[in-house]
Tab-separated table of C-alpha atoms and ligand atoms in Angstrom:
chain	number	residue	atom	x	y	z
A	19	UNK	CA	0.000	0.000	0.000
A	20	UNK	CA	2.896	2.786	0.009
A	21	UNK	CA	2.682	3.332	3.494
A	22	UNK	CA	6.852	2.810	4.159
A	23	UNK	CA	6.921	6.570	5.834
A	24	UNK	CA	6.491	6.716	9.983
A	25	UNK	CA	2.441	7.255	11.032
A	26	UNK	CA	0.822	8.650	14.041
A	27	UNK	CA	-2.892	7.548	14.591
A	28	UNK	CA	-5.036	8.938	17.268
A	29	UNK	CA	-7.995	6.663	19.093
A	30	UNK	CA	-5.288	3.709	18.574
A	31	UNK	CA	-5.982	2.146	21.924
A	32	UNK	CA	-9.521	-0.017	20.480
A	33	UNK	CA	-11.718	-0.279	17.143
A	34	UNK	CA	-10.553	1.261	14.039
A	35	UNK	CA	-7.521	3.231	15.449
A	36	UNK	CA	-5.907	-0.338	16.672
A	37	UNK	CA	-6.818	-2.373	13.253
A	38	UNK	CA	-5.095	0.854	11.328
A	39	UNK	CA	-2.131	0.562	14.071
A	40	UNK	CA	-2.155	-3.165	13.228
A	41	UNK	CA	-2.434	-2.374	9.801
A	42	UNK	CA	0.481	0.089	8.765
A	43	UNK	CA	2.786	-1.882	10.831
A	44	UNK	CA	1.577	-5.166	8.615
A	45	UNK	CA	2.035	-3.014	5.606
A	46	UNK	CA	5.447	-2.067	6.597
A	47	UNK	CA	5.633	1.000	7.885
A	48	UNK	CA	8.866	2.663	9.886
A	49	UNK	CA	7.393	3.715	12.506
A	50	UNK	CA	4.053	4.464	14.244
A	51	UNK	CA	2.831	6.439	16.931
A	52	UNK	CA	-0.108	5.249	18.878
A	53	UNK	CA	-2.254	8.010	21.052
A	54	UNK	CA	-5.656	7.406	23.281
A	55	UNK	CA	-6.456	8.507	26.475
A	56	UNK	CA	-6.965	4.953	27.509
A	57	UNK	CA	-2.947	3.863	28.633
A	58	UNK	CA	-3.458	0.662	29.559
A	59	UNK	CA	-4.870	-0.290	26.382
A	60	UNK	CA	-2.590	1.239	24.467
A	61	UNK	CA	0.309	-1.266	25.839
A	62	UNK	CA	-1.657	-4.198	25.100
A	63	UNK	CA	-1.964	-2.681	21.591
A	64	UNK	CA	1.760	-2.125	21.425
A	65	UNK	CA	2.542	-5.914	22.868
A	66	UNK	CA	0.514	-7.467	19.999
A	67	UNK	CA	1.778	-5.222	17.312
A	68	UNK	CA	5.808	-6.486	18.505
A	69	UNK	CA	4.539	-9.598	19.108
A	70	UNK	CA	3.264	-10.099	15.542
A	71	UNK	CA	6.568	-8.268	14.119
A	72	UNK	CA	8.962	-10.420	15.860
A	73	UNK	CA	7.035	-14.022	15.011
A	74	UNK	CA	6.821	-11.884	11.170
A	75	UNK	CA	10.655	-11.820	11.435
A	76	UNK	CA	11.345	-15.060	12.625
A	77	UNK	CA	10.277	-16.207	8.966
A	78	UNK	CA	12.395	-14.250	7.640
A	79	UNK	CA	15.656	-11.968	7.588
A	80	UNK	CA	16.649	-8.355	6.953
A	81	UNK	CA	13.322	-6.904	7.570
A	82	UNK	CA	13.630	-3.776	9.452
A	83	UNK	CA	10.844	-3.887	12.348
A	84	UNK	CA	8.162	-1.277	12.962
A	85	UNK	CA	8.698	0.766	15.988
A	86	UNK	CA	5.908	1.320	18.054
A	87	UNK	CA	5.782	3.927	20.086
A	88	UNK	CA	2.568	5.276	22.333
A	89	UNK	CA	1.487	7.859	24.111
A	90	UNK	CA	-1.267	8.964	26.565
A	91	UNK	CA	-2.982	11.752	25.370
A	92	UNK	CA	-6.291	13.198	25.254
A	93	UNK	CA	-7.034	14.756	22.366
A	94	UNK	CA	-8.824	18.074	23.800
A	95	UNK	CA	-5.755	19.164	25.158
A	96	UNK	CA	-4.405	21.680	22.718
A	97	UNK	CA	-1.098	22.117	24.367
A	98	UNK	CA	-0.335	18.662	24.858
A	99	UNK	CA	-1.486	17.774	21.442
A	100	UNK	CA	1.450	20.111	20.223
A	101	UNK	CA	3.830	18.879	22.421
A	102	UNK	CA	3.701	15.167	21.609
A	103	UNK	CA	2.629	15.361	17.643
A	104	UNK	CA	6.331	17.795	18.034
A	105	UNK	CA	7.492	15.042	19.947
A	106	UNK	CA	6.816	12.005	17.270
A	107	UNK	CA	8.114	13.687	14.435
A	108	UNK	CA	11.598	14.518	15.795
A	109	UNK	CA	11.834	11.151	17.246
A	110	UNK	CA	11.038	9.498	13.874
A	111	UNK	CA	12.581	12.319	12.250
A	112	UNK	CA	9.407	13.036	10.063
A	113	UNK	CA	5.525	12.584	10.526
A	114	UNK	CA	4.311	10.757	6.751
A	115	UNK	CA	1.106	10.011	7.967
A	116	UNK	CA	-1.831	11.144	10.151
A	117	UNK	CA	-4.865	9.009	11.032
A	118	UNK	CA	-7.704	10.847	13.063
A	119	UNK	CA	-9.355	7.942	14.744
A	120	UNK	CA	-10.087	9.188	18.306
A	121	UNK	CA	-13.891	9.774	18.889
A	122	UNK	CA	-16.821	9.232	21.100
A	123	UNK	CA	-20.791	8.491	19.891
A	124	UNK	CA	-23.559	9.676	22.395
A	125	UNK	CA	-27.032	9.105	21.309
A	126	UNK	CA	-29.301	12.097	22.972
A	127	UNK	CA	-32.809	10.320	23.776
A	128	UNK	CA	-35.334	12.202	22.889
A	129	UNK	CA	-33.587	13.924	20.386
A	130	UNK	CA	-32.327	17.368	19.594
A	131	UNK	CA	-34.705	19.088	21.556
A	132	UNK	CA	-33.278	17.349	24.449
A	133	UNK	CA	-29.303	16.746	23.605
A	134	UNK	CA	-27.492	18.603	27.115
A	135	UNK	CA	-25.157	21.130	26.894
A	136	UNK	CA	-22.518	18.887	27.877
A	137	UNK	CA	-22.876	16.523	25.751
A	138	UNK	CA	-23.014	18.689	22.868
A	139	UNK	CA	-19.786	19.804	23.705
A	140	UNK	CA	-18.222	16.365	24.972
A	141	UNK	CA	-18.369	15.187	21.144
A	142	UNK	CA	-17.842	18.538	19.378
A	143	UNK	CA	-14.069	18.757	21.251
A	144	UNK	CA	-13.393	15.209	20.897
A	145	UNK	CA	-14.921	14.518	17.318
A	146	UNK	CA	-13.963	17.898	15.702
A	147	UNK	CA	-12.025	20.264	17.909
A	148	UNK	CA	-9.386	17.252	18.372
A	149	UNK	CA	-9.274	16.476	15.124
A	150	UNK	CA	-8.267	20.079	14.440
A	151	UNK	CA	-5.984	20.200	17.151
A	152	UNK	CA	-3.957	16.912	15.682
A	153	UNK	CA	-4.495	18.215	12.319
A	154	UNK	CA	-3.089	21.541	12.710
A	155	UNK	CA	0.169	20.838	14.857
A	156	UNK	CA	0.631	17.869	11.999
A	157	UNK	CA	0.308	20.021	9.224
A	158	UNK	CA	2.818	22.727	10.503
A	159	UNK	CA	5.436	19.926	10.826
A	160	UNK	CA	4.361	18.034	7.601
A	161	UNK	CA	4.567	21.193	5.432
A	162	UNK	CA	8.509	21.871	6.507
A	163	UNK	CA	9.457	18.658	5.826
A	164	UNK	CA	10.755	17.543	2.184
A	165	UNK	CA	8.439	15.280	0.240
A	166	UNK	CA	8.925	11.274	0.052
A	167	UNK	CA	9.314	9.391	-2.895
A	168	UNK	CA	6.236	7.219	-3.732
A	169	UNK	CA	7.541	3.338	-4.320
A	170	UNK	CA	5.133	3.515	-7.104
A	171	UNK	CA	6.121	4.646	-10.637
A	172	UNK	CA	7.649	7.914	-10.170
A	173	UNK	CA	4.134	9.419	-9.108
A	174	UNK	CA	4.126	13.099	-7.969
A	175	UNK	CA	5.950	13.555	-4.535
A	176	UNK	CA	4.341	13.977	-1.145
A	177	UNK	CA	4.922	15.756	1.773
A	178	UNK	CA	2.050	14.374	3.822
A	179	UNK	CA	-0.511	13.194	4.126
A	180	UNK	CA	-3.584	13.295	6.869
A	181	UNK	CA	-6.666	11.096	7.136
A	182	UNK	CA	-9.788	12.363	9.218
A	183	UNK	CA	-12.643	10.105	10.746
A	184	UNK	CA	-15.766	11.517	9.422
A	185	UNK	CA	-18.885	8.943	9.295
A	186	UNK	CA	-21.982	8.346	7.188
A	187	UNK	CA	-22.979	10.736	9.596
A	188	UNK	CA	-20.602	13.303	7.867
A	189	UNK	CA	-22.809	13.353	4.866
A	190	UNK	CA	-26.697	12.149	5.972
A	191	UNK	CA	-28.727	12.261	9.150
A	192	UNK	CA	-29.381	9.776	11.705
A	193	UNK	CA	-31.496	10.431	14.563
A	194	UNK	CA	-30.999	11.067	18.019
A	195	UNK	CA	-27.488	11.968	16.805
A	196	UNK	CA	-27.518	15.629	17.120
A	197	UNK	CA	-23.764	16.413	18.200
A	198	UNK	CA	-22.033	13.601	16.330
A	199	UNK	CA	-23.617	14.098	13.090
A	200	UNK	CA	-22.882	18.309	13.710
A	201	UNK	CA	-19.357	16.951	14.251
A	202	UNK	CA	-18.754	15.047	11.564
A	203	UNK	CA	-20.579	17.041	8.697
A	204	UNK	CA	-17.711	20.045	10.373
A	205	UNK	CA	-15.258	17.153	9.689
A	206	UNK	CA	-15.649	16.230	6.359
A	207	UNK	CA	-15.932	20.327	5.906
A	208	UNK	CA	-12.952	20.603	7.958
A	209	UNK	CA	-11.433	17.617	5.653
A	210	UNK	CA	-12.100	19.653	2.008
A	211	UNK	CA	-11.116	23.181	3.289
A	212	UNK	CA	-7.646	22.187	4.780
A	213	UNK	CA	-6.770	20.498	1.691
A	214	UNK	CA	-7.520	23.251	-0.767
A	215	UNK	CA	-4.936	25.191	1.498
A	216	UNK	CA	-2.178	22.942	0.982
A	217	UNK	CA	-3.137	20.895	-2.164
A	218	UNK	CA	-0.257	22.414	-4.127
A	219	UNK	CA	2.460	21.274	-1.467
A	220	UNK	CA	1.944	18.306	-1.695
A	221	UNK	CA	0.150	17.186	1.567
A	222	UNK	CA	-3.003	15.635	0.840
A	223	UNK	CA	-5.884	15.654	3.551
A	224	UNK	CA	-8.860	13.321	3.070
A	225	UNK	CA	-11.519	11.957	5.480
A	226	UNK	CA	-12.832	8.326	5.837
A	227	UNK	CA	-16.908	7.948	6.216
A	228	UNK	CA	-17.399	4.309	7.876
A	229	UNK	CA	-20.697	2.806	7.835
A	230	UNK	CA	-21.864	0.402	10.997
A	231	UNK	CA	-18.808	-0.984	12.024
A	232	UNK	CA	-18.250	-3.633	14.138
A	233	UNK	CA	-16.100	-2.154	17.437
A	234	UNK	CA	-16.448	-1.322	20.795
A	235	UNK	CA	-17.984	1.965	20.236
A	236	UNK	CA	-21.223	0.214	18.496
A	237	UNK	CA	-20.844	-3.409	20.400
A	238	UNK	CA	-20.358	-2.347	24.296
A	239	UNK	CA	-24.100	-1.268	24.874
A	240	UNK	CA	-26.283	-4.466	23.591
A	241	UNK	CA	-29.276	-2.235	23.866
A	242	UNK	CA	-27.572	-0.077	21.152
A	243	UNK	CA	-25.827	-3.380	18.753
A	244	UNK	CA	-29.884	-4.646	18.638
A	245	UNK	CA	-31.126	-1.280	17.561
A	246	UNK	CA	-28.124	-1.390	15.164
A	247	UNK	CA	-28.725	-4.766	13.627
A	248	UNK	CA	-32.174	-4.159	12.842
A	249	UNK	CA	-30.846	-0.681	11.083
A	250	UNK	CA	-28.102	-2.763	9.369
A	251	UNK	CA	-30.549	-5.631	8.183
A	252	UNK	CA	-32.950	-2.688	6.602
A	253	UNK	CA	-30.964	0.107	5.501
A	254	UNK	CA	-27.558	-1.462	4.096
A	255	UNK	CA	-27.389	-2.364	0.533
A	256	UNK	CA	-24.798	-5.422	1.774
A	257	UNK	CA	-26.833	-6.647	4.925
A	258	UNK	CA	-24.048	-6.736	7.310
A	259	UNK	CA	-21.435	-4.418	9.318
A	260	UNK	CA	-18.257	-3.689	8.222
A	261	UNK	CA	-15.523	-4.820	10.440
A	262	UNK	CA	-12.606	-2.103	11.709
A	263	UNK	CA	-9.611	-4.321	9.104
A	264	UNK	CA	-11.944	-3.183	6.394
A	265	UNK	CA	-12.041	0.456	7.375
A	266	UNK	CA	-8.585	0.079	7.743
A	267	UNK	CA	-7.909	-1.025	4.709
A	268	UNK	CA	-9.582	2.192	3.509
A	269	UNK	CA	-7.188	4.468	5.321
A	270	UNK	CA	-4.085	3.067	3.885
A	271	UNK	CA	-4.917	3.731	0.771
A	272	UNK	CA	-5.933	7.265	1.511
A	273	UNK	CA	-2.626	7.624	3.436
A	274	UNK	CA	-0.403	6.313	1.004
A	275	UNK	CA	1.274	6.568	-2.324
A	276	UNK	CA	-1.438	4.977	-4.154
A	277	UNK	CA	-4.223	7.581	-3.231
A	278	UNK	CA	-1.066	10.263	-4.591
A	279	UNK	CA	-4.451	12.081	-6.766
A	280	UNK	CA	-6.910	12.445	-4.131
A	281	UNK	CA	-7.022	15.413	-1.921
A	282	UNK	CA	-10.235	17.054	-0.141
A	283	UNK	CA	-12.527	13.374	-0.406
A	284	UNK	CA	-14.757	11.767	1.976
A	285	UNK	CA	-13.975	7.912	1.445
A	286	UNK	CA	-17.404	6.137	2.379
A	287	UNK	CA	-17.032	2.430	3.333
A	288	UNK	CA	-20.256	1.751	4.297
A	289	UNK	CA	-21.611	-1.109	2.870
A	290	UNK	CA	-23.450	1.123	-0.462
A	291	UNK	CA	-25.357	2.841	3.236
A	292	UNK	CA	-25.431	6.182	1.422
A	293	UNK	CA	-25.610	5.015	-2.250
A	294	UNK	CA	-29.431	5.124	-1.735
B	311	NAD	N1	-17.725	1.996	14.753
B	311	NAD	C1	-18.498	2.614	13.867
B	311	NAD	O1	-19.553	2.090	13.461
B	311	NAD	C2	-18.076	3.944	13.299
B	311	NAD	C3	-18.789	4.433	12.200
B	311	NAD	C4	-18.420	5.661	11.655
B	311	NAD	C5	-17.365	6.375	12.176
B	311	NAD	N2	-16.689	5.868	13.254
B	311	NAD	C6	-15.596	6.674	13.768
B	311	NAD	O2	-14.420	5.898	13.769
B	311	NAD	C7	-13.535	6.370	14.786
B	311	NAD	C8	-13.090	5.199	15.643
B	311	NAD	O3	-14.234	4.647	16.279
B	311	NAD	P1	-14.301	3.160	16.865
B	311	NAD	O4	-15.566	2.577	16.409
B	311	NAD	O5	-13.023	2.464	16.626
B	311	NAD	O6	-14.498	3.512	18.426
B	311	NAD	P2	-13.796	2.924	19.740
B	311	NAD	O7	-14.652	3.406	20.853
B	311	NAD	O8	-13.577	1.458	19.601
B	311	NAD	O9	-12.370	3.649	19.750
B	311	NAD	C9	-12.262	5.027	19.939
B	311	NAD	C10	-10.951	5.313	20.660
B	311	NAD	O10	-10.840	6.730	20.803
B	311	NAD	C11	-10.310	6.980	22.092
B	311	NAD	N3	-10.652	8.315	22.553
B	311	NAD	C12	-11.865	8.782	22.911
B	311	NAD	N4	-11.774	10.054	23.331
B	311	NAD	C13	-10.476	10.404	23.225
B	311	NAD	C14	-9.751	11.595	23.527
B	311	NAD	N5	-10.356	12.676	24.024
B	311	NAD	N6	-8.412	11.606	23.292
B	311	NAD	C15	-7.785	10.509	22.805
B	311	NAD	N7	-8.418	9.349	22.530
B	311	NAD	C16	-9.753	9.306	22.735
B	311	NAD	C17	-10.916	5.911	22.983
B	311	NAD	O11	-10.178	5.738	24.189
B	311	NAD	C18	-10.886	4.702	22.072
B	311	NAD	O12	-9.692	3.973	22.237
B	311	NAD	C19	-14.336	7.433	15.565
B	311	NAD	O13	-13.977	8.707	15.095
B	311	NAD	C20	-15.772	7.122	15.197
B	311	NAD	O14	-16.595	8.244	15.316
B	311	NAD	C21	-17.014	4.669	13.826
């Protein structure tokens, strides 16, 4: 997938973020930074990702391992977001790729008329304001740095490139979703703005637009998986959830050499959810 450049990817700790940590290390990436709030989780992450690189090498000789580094950090936090996304690049000595995965989902019952004031603004600074935060301080560093060369056939050059967790919710309604699907229509926005600013430097920023996909985030609350599965078995044109290696699978090629044309989309793996 083109992906041989060093990667830091937010929400890494569980779901999607951890299948795209599993994922670029797979695909043979230099180096990846892992952030969540959730520490503990983040190690176990870390032990299976150099547990599957050193049985990986065992087969085999020369390979240069992934290193995995992580780091506790909560997204929010504008001044520690600097400091570590600062932090990761002059450790690995350049920042490639950026993958956006930390969120939350809160359902508001009763609807918009009801959604609190705190949790609007629980999943506006998580969703989009730490998406910004991570965006911005990568950019900075990303536009300084001298472009890569793709592995495949002499395409244009790039400098970086950033991937943003939008939703199905960044382009249609669901209810009872008043704050998440605010954030992520502001993230796909965010998404096609920001890459009209740098498109002709050669960082590319696009945004990913899962459908239902199988994680913690939709598979915790059982209550919220049934209400799900009757949604999935009625509104998706392929009858099932997608499952976080297949989301992942997405974001490579949006953060690699492949995708070296595409600036300013919104990916949507969702099953054809918004094709109707
Ligand atoms: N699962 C789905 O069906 C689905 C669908 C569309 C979009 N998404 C999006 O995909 C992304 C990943 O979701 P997931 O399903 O893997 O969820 P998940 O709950 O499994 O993982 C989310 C991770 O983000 C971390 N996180 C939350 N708040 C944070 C903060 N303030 N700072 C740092 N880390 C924080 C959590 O600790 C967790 O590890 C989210 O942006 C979500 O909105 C998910």
């Amino acid at each position: 997938m083109d992906v041989a450049g060093f990667a830091l990817i937010t929400g890494a700790a569980s779901g999607i973020g951890r299948a795209c940590a599993q994922a670029f290390a797979r695909e043979g990436s230099a180096g990846i930074a892992l952030l969540d709030l959730n520490e503990e989780a983040l190690s176990a992450v870390k032990a299976e990702i150099d547990d599957e690189l050193r049985a990986q090498q065992n087969g085999s000789t020369g390979s240069q391992p992934c290193r995995v580094e992580i780091y506790s950090v909560d997204v929010t936090n504008e001044d520690l977001v600097n400091r570590v996304v600062a932090e990761v690049a002059e450790k690995f000595g350049r920042l490639d790729y950026v993958v956006n995965a930390a969120g939350i989902a809160i359902k508001h019952q009763g609807g918009a008329a009801f959604a609190t004031t705190a949790d609007w603004h629980r999943v506006i600074d998580i969703n989009l304001t730490g998406t910004f935060f991570v965006l911005r301080a990568a950019a900075k560093i990303m536009l300084k740095q001298e472009p890569i060369t793709s592995a495949i056939d002499g395409r244009p050059l790039q400098r970086g490139s950033i991937v943003n967790f939008g939703s199905i919710q960044g382009v249609v309604g669901i209810t009872l979703s008043t704050a998440y699907t605010a954030a992520k229509h502001a993230v796909v926005g965010l998404t096609r703005t920001a890459s009209e600013d740098y498109a002709q430097d050669g960082l590319r920023i696009n945004a990913i637009c899962p459908g239902y996909t199988e994680t913690p985030m939709t598979t915790k609350n059982p209550q919220v998986l049934k209400a799900m599965e009757e949604r999935v078995a009625s509104a998706v044109p392929m009858r099932r959830m997608g499952n976080a290696r297949e989301i992942a699978d997405g974001v490579l090629f949006l953060a690699g050499g492949r995708s070296s044309f595409v600036t300013g989309s919104a990916l949507m793996v969702d099953g054809g959810y918004t094709s109707r």
